[in-house]
CSV table of C-alpha atoms and ligand atoms in Angstrom, one decimal:
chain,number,residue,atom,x,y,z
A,1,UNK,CA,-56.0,-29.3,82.3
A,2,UNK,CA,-53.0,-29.4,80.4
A,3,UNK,CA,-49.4,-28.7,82.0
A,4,UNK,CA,-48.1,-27.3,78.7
A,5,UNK,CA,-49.4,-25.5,75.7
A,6,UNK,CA,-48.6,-26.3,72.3
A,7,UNK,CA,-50.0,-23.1,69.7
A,8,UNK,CA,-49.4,-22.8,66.3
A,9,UNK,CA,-49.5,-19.1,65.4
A,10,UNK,CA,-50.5,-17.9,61.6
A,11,UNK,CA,-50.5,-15.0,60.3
A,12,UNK,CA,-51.4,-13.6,56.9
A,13,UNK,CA,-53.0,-9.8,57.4
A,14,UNK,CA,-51.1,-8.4,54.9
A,15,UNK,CA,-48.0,-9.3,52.7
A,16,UNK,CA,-46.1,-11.8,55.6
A,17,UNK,CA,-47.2,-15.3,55.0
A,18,UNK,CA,-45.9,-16.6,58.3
A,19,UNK,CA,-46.3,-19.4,60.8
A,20,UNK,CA,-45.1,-20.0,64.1
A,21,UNK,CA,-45.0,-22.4,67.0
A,22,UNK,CA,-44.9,-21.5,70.7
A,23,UNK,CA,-44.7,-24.1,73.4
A,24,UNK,CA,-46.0,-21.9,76.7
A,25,UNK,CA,-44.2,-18.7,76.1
A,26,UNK,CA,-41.1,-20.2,74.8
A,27,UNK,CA,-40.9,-19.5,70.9
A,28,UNK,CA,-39.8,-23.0,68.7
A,29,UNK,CA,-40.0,-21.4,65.5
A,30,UNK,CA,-40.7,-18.3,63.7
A,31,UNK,CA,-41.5,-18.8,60.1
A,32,UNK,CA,-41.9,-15.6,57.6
A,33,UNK,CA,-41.9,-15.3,53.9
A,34,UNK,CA,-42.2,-12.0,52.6
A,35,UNK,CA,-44.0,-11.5,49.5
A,36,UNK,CA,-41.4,-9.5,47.4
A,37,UNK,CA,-43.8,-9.0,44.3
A,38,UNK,CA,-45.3,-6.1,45.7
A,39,UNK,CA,-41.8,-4.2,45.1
A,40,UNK,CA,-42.4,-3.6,41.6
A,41,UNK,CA,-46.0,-1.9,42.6
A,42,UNK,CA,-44.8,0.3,45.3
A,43,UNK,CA,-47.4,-0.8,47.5
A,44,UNK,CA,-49.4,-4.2,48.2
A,45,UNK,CA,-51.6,-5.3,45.7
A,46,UNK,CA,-54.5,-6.9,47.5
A,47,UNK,CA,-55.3,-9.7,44.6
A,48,UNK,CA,-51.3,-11.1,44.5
A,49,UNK,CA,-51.0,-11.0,48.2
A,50,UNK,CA,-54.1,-13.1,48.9
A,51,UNK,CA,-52.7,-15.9,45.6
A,52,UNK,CA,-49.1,-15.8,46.9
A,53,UNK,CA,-51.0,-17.0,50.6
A,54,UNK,CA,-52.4,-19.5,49.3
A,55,UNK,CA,-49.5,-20.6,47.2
A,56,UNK,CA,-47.5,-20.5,50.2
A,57,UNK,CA,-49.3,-21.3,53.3
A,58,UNK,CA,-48.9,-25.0,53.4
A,59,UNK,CA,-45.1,-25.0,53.1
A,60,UNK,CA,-44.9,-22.1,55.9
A,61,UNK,CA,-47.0,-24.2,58.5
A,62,UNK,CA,-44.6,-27.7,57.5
A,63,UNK,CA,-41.5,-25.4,57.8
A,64,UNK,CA,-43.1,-24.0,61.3
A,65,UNK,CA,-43.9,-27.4,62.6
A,66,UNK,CA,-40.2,-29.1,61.7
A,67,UNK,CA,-38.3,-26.1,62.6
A,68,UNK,CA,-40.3,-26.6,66.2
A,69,UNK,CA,-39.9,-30.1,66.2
A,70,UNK,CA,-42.9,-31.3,66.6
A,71,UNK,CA,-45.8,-33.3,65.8
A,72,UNK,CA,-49.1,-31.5,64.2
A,73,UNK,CA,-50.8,-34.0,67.0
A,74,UNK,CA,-48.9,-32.0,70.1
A,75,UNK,CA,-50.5,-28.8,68.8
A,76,UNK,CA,-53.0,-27.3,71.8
A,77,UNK,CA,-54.6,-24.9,69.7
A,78,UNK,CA,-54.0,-22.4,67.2
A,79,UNK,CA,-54.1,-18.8,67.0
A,80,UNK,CA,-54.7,-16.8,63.4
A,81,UNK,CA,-55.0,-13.0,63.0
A,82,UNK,CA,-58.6,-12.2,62.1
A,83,UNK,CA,-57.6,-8.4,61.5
A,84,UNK,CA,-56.9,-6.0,60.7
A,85,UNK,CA,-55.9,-6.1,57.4
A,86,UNK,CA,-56.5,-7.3,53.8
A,87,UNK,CA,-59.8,-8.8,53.5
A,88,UNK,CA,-58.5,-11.6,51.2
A,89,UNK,CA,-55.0,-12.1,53.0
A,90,UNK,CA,-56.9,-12.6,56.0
A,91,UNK,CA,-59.4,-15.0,54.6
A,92,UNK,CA,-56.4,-17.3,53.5
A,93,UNK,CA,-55.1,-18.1,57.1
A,94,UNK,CA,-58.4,-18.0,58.6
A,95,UNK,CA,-59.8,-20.5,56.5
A,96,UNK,CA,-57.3,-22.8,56.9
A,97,UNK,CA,-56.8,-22.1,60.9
A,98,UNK,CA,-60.3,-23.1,60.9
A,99,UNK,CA,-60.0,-26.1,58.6
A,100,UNK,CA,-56.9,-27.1,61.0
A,101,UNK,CA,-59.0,-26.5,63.8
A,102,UNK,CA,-61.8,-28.9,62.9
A,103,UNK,CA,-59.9,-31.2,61.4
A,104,UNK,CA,-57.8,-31.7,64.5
A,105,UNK,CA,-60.0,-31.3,66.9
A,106,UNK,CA,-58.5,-27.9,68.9
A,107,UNK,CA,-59.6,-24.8,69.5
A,108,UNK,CA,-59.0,-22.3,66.7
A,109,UNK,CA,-58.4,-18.3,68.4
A,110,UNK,CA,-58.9,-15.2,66.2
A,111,UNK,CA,-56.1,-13.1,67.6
A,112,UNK,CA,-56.1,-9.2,67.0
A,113,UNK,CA,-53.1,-8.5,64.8
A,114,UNK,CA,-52.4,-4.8,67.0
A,115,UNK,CA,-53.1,-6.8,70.5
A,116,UNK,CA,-50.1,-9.3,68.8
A,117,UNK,CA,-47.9,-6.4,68.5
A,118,UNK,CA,-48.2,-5.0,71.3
A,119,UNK,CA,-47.0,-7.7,73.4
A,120,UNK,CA,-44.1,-8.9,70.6
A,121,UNK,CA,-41.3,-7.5,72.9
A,122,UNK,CA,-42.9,-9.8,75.6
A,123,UNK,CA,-41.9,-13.1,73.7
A,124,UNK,CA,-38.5,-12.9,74.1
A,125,UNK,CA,-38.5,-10.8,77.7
A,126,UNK,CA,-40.1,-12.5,80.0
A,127,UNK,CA,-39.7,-8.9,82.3
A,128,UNK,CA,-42.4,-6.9,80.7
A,129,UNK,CA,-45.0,-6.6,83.1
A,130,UNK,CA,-47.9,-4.3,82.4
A,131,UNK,CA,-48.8,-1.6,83.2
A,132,UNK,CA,-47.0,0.1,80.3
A,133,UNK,CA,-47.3,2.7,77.5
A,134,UNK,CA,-47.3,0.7,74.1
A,135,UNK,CA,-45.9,2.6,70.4
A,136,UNK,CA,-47.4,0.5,68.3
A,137,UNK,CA,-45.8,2.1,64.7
A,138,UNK,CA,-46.1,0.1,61.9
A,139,UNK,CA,-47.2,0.3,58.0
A,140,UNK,CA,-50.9,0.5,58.6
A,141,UNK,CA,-51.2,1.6,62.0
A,142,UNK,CA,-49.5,4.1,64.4
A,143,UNK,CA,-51.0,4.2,68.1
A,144,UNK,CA,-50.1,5.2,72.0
A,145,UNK,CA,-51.4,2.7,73.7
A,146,UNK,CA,-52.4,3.0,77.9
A,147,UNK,CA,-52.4,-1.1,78.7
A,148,UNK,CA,-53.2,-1.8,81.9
A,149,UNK,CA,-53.4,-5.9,82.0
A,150,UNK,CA,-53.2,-8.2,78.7
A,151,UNK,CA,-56.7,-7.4,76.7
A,152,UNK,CA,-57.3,-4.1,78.4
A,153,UNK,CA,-56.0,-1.5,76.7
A,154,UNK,CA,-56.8,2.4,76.6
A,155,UNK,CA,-55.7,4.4,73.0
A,156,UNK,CA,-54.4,7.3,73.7
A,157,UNK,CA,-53.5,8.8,70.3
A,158,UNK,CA,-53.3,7.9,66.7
A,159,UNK,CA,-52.4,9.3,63.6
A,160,UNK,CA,-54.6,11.3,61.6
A,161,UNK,CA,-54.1,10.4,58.1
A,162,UNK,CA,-50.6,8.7,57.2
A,163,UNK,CA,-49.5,5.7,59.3
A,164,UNK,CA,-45.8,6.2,60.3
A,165,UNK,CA,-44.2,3.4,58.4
A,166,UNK,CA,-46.2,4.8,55.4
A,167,UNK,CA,-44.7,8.0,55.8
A,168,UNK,CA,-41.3,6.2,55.3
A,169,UNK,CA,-42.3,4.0,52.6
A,170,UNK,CA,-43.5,6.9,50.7
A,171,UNK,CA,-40.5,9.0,50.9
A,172,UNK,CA,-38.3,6.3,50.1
A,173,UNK,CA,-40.5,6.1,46.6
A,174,UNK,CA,-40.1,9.9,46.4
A,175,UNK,CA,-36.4,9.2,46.6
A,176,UNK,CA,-36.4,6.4,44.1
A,177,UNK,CA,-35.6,3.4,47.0
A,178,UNK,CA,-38.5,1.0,46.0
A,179,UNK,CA,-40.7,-0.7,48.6
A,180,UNK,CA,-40.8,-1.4,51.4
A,181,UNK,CA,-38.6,1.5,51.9
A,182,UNK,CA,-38.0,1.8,56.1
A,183,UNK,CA,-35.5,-0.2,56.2
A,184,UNK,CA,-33.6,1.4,53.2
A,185,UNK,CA,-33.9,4.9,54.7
A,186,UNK,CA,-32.9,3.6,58.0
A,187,UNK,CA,-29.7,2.4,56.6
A,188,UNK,CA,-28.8,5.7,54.1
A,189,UNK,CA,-29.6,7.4,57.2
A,190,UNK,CA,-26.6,6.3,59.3
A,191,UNK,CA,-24.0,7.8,57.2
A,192,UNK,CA,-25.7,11.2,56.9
A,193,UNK,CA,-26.6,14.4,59.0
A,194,UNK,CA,-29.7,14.9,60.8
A,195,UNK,CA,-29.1,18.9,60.9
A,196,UNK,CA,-28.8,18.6,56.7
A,197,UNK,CA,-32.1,20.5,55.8
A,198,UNK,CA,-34.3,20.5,58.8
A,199,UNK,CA,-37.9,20.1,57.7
A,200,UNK,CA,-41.3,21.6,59.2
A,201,UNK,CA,-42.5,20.5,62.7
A,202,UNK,CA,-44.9,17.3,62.3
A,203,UNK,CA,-48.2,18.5,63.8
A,204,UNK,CA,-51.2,18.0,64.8
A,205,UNK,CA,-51.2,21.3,67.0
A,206,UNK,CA,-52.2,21.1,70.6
A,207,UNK,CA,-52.3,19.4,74.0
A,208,UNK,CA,-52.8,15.6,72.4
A,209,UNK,CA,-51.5,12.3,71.7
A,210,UNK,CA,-52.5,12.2,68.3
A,211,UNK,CA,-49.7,12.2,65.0
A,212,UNK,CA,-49.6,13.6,61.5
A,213,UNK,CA,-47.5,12.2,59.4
A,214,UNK,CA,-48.9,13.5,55.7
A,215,UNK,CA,-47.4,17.0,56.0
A,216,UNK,CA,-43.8,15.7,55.9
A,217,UNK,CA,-43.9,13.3,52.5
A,218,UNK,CA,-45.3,16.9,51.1
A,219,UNK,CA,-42.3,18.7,52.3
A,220,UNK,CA,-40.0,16.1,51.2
A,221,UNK,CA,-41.7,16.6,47.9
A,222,UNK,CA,-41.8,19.9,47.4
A,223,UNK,CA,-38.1,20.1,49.0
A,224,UNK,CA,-36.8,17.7,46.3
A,225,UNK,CA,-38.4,19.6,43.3
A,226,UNK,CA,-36.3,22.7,44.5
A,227,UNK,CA,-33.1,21.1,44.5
A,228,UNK,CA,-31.0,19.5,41.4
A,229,UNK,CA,-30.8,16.2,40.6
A,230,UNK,CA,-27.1,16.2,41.6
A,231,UNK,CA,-27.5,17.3,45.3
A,232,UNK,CA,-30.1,15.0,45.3
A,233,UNK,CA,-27.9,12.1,44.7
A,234,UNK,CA,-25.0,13.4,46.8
A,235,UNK,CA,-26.8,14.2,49.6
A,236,UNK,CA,-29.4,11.1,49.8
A,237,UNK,CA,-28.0,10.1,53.1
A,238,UNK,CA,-28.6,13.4,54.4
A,239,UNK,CA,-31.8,13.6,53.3
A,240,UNK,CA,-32.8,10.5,54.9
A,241,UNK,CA,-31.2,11.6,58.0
A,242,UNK,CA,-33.2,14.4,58.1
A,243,UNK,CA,-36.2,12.9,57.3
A,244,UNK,CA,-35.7,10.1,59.9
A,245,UNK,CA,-34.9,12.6,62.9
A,246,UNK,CA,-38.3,14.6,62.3
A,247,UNK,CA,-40.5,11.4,62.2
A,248,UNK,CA,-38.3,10.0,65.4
A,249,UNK,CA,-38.6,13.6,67.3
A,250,UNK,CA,-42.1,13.9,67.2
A,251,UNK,CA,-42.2,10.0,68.4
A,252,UNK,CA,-40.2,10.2,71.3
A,253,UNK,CA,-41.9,13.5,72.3
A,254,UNK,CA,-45.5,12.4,72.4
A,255,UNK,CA,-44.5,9.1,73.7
A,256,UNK,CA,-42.7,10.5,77.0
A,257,UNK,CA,-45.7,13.0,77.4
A,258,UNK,CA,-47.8,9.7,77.4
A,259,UNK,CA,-45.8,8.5,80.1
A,260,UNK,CA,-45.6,11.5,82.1
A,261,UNK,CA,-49.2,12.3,81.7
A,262,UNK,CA,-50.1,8.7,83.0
A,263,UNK,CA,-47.1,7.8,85.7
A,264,UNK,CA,-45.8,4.8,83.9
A,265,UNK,CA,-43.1,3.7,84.2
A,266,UNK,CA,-42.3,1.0,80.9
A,267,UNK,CA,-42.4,1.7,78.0
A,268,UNK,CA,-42.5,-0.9,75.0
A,269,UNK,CA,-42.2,-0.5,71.5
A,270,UNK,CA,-44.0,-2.6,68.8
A,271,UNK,CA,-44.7,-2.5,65.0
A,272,UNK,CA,-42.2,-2.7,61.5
A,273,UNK,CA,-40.9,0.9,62.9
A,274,UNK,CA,-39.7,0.4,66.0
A,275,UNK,CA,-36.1,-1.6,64.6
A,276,UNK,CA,-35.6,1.9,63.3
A,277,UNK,CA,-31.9,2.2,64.7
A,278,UNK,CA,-32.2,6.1,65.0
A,279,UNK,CA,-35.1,5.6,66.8
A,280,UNK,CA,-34.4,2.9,69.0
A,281,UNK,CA,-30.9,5.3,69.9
A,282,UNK,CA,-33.1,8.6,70.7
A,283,UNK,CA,-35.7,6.4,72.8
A,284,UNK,CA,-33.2,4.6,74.8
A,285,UNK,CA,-31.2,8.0,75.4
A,286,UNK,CA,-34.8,9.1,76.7
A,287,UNK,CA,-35.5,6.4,78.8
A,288,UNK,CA,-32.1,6.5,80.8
A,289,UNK,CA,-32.5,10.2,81.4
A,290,UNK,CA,-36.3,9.9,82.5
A,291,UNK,CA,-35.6,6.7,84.3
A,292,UNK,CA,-38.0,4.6,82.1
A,293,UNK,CA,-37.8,0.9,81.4
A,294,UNK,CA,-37.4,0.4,77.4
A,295,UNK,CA,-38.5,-2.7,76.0
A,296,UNK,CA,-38.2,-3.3,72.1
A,297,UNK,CA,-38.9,-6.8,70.1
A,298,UNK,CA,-35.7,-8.0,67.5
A,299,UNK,CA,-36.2,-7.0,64.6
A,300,UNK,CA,-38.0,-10.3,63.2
A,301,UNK,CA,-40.7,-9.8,65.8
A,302,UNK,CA,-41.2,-6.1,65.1
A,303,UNK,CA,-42.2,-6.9,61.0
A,304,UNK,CA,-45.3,-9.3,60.7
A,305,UNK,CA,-44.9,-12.7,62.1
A,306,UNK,CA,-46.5,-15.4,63.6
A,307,UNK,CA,-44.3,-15.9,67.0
A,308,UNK,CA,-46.5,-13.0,68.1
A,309,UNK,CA,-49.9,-14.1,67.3
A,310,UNK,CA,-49.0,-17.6,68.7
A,311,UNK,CA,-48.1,-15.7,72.0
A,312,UNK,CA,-51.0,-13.7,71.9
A,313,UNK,CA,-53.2,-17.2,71.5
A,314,UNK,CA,-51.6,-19.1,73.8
A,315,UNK,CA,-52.2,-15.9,76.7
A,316,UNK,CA,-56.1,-16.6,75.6
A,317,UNK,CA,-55.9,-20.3,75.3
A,318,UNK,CA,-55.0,-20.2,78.8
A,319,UNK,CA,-57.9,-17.8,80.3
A,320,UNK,CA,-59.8,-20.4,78.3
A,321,UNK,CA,-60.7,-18.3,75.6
A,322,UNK,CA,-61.4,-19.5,72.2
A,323,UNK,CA,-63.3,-17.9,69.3
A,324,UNK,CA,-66.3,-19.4,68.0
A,325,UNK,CA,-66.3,-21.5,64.7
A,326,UNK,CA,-67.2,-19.5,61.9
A,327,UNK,CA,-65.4,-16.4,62.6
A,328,UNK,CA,-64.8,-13.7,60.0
A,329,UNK,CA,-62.5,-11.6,58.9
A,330,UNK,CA,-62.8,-8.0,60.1
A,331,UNK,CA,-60.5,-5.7,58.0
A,332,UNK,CA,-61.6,-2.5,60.1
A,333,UNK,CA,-60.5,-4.2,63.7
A,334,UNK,CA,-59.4,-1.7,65.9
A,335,UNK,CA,-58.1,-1.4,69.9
B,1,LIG,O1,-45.4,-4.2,61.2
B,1,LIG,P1,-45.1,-4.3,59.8
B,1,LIG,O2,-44.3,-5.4,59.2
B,1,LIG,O3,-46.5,-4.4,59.0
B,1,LIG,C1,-47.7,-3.7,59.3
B,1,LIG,O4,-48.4,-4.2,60.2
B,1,LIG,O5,-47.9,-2.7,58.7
B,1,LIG,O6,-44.5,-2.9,59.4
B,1,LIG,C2,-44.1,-2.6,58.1
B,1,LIG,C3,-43.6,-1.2,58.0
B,1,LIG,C4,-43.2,-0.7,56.6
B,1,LIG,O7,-43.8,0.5,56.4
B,1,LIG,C5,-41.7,-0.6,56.6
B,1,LIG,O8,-41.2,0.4,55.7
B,1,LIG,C6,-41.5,-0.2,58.1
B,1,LIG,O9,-42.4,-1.0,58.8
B,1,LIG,N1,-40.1,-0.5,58.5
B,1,LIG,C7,-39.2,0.4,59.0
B,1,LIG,C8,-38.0,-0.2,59.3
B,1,LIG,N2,-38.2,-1.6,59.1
B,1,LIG,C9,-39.5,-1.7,58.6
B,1,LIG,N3,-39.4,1.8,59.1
B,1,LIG,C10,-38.3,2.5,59.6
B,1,LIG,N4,-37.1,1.9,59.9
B,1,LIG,C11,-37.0,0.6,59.8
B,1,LIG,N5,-35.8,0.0,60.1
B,2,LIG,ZN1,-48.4,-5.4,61.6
């Protein structure tokens, strides 16, 4: 039995060509190139994101292994997202963990890229102790996760149609702020009011933990076809701000219900959404009046990376769980 883990963590779902190296549960590195030639697009165009992997993924891994300082030899295992995700982008890393694997003798883990997120936060504090009630909000997915011990989890909700960080990204094309656009709105957002134009309740109706975020990028739409170009470009911030606080709202209420409903007491946020500042404010106001624990990853381990796959991994690596050679990639993968 070994005393210490070595795992190199890769990732490559989407459009995040990243590797990372984690020795136990301490991070070394943290590796992520972001493919910027989807901007242009407005959206990820399958075929370029699985080229620019390849393209990339053998520089990522060196820079992952120098930045850690270490040998490719010390590696224990290694831990690759199998999905979900783009069937090509997966493909990439997956071949190549497997290649690695075999070629270095290890075990190779397919690591589920939602069960990575969800315990993100936990890389860097060592205090998050399940239970807790996981908001897993990111481009692709938006959950409320129940998790009662590491790879037993409960979904509570989902959304219905629009993933939350899709919501954003397609508001910020409404609004002429390219792609990805979160982070864009985030920032407009700051200088502007909330109480601007206040736009209609996000639904689904009813006593669940489920989200709708399609309604609101038609109201933004509509909204901005009744108003001149001019106010448009005046108010921008406003708009955002009033955008934001309806998506953030509806978040923080159906999360505390979650924990109500279920008598938790933690609550940890995961996925490209949660470094949403106005989010992260209205949570953490939340928290301290409810008395809940709030956990939230930095913003690098929030976006897609690696450090959280390789944590994810190296939890497995040590049940002694490893994935058989030959695994596929499974797009559809769920919680
Ligand atoms: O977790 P992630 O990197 O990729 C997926 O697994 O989907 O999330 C990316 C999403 C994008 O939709 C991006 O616009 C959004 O997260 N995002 C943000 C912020 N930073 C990234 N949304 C709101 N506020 C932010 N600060
Ligand atoms: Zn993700």
């Amino acid at each position: 039995m070994w005393n210490s883990y070595k795992v190199l963590g890769i990732e490559t779902s989407c459009d995040e060509t990243a590797a990372a190296v984690i020795s136990d549960d301490i991070l070394l590195s943290n590796i992520i190139f972001s493919q910027t030639i989807h901007s242009k697009y407005g959206g990820v165009v399958p075929e370029l994101a699985s080229r620019s992997h390849q393209k990339n993924i053998i520089s990522i891994i060196s820079r992952a292994l120098n930045e850690a300082g270490i040998n490719k030899k010390e590696i224990d295992g290694i831990a690759v997202t199998r999905g979900p995700g783009l069937m090509g982008s997966l493909l990439v890393g997956l071949s190549f963990a497997q290649a690695l694997s075999i070629s270095f003798g290890i075990p190779c883990i397919g690591v589920n890229h939602l069960e990575a997120h969800i315990w993100a936060a936990a890389v860097e504090d060592k205090g998050i102790k399940p239970p807790f009630i996981s908001l897993l909000i990111s481009g692709g997915h938006t959950q409320l996760i129940y998790v009662k011990e590491f790879s037993v989890y409960k979904t509570l909700g989902r959304t219905r149609d629009d993933a939350c960080g899709e919501a954003f990204d397609k508001v910020a094309k409404l609004l002429g702020l390219g792609y990805p656009g979160g982070q864009k709105i985030d920032n407009l957002a700051k200088k502007g009011n909330t109480n601007y134009h206040r736009f209609p309740k996000l639904g689904p109706k009813g006593n669940n933990y489920d989200f709708s975020f399609s309604g609101i990028k038609t109201a933004v739409l509509y909204y901005l076809d009744s108003i001149p170009e001019e106010t448009k470009i005046e108010h921008i911030n406003d708009i955002c701000a009033s955008f934001q606080i309806s998506i953030v709202e509806v978040l923080v209420a159906k999360t505390f219900k979650a924990l109500k409903d279920t008598g938790c007491r933690r609550l940890v946020l995961a996925g490209g959404v949660a470094a949403n500042s106005m989010l992260i404010e209205k949570m953490k106001e939340r928290a301290s009046e409810e008395k809940i624990k709030l956990f939230y990853p930095s913003p690098i381990l929030c976006t897609d990376n690696a450090g959280m796959v390789a944590y994810a991994g190296m939890k497995y690596l040590k049940k002694g769980v490893s994935s058989e050679m030959g695994i596929k990639p499974e797009p559809m993968l769920n919680i």
